[in-house]
Every structure is written in C-alpha cells, then in structure tokens.
mmCIF file of C-alpha atoms in Angstrom:
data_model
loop_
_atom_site.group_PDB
_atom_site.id
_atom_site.type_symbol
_atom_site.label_atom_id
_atom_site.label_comp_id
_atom_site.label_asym_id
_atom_site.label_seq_id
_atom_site.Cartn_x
_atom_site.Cartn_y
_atom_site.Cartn_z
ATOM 1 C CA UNK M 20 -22.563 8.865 32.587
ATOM 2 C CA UNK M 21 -22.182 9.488 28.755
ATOM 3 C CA UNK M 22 -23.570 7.027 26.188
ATOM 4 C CA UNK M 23 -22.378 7.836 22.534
ATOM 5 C CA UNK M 24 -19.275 8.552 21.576
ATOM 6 C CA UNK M 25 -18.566 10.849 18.703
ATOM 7 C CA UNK M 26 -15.705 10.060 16.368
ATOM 8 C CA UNK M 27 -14.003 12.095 15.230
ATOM 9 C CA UNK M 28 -13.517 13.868 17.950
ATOM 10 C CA UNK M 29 -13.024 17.067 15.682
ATOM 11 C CA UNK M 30 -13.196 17.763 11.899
ATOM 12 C CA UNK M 31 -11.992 20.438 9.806
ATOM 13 C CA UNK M 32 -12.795 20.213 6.320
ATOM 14 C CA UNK M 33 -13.732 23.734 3.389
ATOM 15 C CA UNK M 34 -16.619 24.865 2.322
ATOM 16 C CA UNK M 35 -18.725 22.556 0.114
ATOM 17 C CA UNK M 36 -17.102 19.446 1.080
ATOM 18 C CA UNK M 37 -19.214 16.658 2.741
ATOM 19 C CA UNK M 38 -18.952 16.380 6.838
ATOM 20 C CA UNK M 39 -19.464 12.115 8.177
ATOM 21 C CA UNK M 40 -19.672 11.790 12.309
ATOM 22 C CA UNK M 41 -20.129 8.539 13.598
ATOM 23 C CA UNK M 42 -21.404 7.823 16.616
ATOM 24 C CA UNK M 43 -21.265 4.635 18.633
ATOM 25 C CA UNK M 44 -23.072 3.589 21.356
ATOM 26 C CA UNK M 45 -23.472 0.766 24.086
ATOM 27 C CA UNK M 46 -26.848 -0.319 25.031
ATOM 28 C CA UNK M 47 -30.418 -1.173 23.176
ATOM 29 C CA UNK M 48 -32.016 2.307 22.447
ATOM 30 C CA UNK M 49 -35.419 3.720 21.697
ATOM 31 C CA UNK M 50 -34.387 6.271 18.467
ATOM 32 C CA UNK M 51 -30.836 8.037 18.108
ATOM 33 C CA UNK M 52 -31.233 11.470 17.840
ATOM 34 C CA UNK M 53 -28.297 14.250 16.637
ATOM 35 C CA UNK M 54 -28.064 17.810 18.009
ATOM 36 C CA UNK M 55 -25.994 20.904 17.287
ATOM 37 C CA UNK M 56 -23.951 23.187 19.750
ATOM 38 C CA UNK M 57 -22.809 26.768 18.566
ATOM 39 C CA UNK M 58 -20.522 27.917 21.168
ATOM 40 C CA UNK M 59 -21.570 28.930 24.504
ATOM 41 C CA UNK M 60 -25.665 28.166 23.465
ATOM 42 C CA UNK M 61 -28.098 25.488 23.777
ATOM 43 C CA UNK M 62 -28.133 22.816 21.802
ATOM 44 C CA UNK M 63 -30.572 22.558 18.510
ATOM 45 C CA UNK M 64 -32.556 19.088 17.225
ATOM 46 C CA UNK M 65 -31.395 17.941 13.845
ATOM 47 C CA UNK M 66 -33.037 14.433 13.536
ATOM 48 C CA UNK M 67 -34.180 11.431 14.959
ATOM 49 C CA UNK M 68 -34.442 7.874 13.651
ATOM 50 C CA UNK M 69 -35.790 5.311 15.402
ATOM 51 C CA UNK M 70 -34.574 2.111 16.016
ATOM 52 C CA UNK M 71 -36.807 0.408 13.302
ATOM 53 C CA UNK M 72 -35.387 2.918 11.165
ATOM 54 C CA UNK M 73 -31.737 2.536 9.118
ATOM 55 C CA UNK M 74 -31.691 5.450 7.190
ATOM 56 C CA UNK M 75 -33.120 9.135 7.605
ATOM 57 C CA UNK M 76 -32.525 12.492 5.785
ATOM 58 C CA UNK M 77 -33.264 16.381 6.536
ATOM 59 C CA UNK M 78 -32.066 18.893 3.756
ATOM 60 C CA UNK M 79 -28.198 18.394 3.496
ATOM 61 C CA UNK M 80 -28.917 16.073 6.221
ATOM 62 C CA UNK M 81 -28.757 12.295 5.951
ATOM 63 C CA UNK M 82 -28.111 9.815 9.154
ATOM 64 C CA UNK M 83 -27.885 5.986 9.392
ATOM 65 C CA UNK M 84 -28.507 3.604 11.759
ATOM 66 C CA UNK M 85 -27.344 0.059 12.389
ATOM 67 C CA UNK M 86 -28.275 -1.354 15.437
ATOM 68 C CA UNK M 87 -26.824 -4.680 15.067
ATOM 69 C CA UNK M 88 -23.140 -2.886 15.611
ATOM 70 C CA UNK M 89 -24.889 -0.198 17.299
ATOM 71 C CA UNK M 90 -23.845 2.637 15.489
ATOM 72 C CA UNK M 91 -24.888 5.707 13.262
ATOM 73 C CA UNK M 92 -23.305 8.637 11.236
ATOM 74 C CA UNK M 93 -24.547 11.760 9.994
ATOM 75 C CA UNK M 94 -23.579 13.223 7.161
ATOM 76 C CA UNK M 95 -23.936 16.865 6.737
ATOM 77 C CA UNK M 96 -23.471 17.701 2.153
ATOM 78 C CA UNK M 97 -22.488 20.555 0.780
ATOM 79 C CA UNK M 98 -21.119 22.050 3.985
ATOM 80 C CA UNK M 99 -21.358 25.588 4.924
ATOM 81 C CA UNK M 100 -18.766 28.046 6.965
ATOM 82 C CA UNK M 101 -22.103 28.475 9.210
ATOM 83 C CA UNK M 102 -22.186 24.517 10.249
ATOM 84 C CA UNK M 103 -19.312 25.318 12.099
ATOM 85 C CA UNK M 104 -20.134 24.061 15.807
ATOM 86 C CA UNK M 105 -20.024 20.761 18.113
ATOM 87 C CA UNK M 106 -22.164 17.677 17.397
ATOM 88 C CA UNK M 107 -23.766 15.832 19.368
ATOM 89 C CA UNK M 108 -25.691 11.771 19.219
ATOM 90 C CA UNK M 109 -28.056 11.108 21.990
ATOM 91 C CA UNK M 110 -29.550 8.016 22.824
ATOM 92 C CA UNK M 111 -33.105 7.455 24.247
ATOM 93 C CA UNK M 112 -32.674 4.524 26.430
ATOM 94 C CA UNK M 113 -35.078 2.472 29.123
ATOM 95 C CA UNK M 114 -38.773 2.745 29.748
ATOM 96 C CA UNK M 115 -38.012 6.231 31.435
ATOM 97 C CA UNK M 116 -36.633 7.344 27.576
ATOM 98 C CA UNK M 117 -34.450 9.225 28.961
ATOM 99 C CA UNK M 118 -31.837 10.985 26.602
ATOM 100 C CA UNK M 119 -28.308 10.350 27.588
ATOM 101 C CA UNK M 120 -25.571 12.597 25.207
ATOM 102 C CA UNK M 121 -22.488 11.677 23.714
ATOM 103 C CA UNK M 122 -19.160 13.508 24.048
ATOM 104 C CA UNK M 123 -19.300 15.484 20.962
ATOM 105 C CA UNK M 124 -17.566 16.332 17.763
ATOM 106 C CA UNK M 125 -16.200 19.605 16.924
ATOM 107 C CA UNK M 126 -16.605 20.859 13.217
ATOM 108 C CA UNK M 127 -14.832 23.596 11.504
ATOM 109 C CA UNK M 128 -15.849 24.626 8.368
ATOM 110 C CA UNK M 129 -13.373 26.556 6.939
ATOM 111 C CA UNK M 130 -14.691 29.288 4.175
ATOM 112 C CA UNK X 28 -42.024 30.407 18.537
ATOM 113 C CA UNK X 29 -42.396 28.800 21.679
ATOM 114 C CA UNK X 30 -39.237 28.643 23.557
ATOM 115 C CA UNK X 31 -37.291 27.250 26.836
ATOM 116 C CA UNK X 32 -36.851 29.409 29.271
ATOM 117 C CA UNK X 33 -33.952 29.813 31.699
ATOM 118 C CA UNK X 34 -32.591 32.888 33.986
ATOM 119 C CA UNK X 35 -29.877 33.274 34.900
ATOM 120 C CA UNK X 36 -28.112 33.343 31.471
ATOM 121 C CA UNK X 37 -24.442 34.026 33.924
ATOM 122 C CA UNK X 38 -24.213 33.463 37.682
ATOM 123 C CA UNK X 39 -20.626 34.064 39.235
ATOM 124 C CA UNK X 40 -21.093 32.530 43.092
ATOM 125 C CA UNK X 41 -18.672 32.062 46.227
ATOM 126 C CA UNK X 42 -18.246 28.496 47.244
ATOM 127 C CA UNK X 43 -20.231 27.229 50.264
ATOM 128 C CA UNK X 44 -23.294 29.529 48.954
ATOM 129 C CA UNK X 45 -26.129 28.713 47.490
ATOM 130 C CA UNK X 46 -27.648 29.079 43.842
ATOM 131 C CA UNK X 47 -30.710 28.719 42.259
ATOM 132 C CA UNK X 48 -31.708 28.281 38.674
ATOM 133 C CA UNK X 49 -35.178 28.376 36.948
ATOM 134 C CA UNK X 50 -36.765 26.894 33.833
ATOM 135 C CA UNK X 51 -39.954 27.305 32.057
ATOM 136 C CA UNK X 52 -40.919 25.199 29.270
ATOM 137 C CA UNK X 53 -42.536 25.124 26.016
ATOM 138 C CA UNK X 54 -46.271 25.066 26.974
ATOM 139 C CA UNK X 55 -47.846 21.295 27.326
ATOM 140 C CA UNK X 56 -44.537 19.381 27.515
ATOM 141 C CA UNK X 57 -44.715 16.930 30.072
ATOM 142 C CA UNK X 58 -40.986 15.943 30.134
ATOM 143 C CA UNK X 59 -38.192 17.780 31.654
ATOM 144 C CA UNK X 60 -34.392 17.652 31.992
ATOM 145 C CA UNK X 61 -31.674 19.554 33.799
ATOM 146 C CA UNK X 62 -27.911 18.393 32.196
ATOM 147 C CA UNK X 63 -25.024 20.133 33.525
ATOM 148 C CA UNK X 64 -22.441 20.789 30.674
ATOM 149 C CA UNK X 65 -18.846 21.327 31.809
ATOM 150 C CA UNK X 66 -16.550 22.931 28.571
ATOM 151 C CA UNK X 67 -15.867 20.957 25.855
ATOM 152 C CA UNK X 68 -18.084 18.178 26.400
ATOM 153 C CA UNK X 69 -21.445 16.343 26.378
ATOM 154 C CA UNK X 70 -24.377 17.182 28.788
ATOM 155 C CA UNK X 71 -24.819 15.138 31.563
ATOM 156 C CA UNK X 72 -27.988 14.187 32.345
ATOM 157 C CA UNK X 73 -29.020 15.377 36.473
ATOM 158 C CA UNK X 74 -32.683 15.057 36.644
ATOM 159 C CA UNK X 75 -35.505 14.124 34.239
ATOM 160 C CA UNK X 76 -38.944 14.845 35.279
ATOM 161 C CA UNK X 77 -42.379 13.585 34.043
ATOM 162 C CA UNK X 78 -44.945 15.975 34.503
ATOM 163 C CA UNK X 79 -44.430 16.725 38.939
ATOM 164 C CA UNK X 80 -42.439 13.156 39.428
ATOM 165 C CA UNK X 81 -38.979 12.313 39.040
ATOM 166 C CA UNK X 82 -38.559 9.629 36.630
ATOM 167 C CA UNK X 83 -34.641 9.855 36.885
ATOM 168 C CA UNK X 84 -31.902 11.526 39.052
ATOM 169 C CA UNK X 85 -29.549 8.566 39.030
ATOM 170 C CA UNK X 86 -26.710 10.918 38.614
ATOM 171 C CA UNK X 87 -27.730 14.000 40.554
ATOM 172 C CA UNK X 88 -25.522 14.845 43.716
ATOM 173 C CA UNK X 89 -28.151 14.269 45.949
ATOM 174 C CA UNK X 90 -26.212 15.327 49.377
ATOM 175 C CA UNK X 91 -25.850 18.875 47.323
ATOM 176 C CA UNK X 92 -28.219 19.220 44.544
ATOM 177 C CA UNK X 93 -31.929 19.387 44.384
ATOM 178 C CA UNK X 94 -34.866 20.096 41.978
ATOM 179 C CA UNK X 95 -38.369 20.352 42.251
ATOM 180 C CA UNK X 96 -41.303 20.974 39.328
ATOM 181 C CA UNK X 97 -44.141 22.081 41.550
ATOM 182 C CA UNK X 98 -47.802 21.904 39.263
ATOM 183 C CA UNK X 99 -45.689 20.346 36.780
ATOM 184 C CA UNK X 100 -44.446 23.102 34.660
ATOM 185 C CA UNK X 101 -41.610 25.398 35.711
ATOM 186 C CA UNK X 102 -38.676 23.892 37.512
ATOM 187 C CA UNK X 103 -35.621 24.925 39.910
ATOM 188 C CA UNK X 104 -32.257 23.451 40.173
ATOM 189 C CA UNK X 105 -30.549 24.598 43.650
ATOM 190 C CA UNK X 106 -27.237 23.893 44.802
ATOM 191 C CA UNK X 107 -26.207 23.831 48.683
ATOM 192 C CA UNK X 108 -23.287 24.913 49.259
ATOM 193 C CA UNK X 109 -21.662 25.559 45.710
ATOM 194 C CA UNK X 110 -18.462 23.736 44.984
ATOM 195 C CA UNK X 111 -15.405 24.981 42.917
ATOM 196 C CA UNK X 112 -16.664 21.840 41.040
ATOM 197 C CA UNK X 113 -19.832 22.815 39.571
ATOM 198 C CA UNK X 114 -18.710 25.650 37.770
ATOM 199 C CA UNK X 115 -20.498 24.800 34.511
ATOM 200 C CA UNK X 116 -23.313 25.122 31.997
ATOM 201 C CA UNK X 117 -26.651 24.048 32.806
ATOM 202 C CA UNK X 118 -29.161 23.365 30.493
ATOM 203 C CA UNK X 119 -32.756 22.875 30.898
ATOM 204 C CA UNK X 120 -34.467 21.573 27.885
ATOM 205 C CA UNK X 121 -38.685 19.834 27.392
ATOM 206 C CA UNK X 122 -39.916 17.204 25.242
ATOM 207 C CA UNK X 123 -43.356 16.593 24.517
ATOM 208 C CA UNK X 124 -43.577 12.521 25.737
ATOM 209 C CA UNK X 125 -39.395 11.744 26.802
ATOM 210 C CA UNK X 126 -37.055 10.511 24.549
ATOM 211 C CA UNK X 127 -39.445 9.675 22.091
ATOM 212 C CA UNK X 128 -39.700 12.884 20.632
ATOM 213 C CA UNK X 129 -36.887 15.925 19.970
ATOM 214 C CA UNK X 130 -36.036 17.782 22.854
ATOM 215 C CA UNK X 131 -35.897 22.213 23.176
ATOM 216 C CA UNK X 132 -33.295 23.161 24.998
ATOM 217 C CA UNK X 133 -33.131 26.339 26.729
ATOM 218 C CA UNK X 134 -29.862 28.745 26.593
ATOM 219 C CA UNK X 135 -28.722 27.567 29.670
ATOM 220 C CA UNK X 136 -27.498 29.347 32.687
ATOM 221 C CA UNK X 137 -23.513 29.673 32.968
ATOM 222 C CA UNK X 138 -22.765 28.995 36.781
ATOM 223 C CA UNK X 139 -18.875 29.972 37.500
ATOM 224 C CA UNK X 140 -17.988 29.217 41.395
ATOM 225 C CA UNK X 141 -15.190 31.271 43.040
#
C-alpha cells in the first residue's frame, strides 16, 4: 500500500524556473523524506524533515512540512534541464519506521 | 563511496520458474528493504528487515515470495514460481537505524516474466 501522494502528478516547466511538488499523506509520521528517480535507476535521498520540523532547505532545495493538514512540498529553484526525473515523498511511519513511498511526480525540465 | 549492492541488474524468466535476487549493503546498516517497483510508479514496500529479523512483510506474497538476511548483512529475495505479474523493478536499499535516517538504494534488479 502507498502512503503519499504526489501532486502534480507531472510538471513541465524551462530552465531556471522554480519546480513546487506537494505531497499529501494519511497517517501520523516519524520525518517525511523526498527522493529522486532518473529513469530506469535507483532512487537518490534529497532531504528529510522531521515531524518537529516545518521547514528544511538543501542547495536549491527547500521543503515544508505541516502536519496539522498533513502535508509538505518541495521546491526545487533555479531548475536545471538535469532535474529532469520522477519525485518521490516517503513517509516513516510506526515503531517499525518503516518507509512507505508515494506515487510520484514526473518533472521535465525543458532546456 | 560505499554503495548498495544488487545482481542481477536484468533477469528475463519463464513463468512457473524460479528467481533469485541478492543484495549487499552499505557496511554497518542494520535496516533493510526490498520494494518492488512496477513502471511508472512508487515502490512498494515487500519486506523490511532489522538486522536477521523481519520487522515487516505485511505486504509480501507470502504463498510465493520469500526473503531471508542470514548473519544480518546480505539478503535474497526468491520467487516460486514466477508470475506474468511480477515482472518489475526491485529495489533493495539500507538505512543506518529505519526510517529515521535516509535510505541507499541499490540499482535494482529488472525482473521481466515471460
């Protein structure tokens, strides 16, 4: 069973223009983690926040959390023809903390 | 820099076989997961292991699939008898202490069932 759920489902914006995902999920959770996807390759840790946290950035990376409508976005600045790839949010859920991923969100940056 | 693991990267199998698929992970993580992947979207999680126990398999086809992480570090996934079904990606990936911390994920092993 999937947790998050990525919207939009896909994005296609030009070079230099700001990328937002949102990512919405349904139970309490330990920290909210994103990850990217090129295609047909493992996936690759951007951040984490935890659930104390509301606000986090990483280079042209910033992500928000709200619990209380248990949601967060990431914003990716500045974007660049090579942040082309899928998005995912995972959750870390339970006292196993296990990580359960969203759907995903295709990105196309467009040079 | 310390990476996951897995072989095969492509494994092309007739139903009603079996298939096999091993991971190794970054040195001194104690968690690991198998998610199967099918195209175009999310991994699912199968198995999540703490150290030699299984801390989840809630969604692992249990009458089909198994996994096992003897001594607590490398792991296999098997699959008796292959299904037109699973025809997917699978992804191993590690994490130092569970969710708590950012997982690695492997490059995963492409399974495609004829």
């Amino acid at each position: 069973s999937q947790q998050g759920e990525e919207d939009p489902q896909a994005l296609s914006i030009q070079e230099g223009e700001n990328a937002t995902m949102n990512c919405s999920y349904k139970t309490s959770i330990n920290n909210l983690q994103w990850y990217r996807q090129n295609s047909g390759r493992g996936l690759v840790h951007l951040i984490l926040i935890r659930s104390n946290e509301r606000e986090k950035h990483s280079g042209r990376l910033r992500v928000t959390l709200d619990t209380s409508k248990k949601s967060s976005s990431l914003l990716i600045t500045a974007s660049r023809a090579a942040d082309t790839a899928s998005y995912f949010c995972a959750t870390s859920q339970g006292g196993s903390e296990k990580l359960v991923f969203g759907k995903g969100m295709k990105l196309t940056v467009n040079p | 820099e310390a990476e996951v693991a897995q072989s095969p990267r492509y494994k092309i199998t007739e139903k009603s076989q079996a298939v096999a698929f091993w991971c190794d992970p970054i040195s001194g993580h104690a968690t690991l997961y198998w998610y199967r992947q099918i195209l175009g979207q999310g991994p699912e999680l199968l198995v999540q292991f703490q150290d030699e126990s299984v801390v989840d398999d809630s969604q692992l086809p249990k009458d089909r699939f198994s996994a096992e992480r003897l001594k607590g570090v490398d792991s296999t996934l098997k699959i008796q008898p292959a299904e037109l079904g699973d025809s997917a990606m699978y992804l191993c990936a590690s994490s130092h202490t569970g969710g708590r911390t950012e997982a690695f994920f492997g490059q995963g092993t492409r399974l495609t069932v004829v």
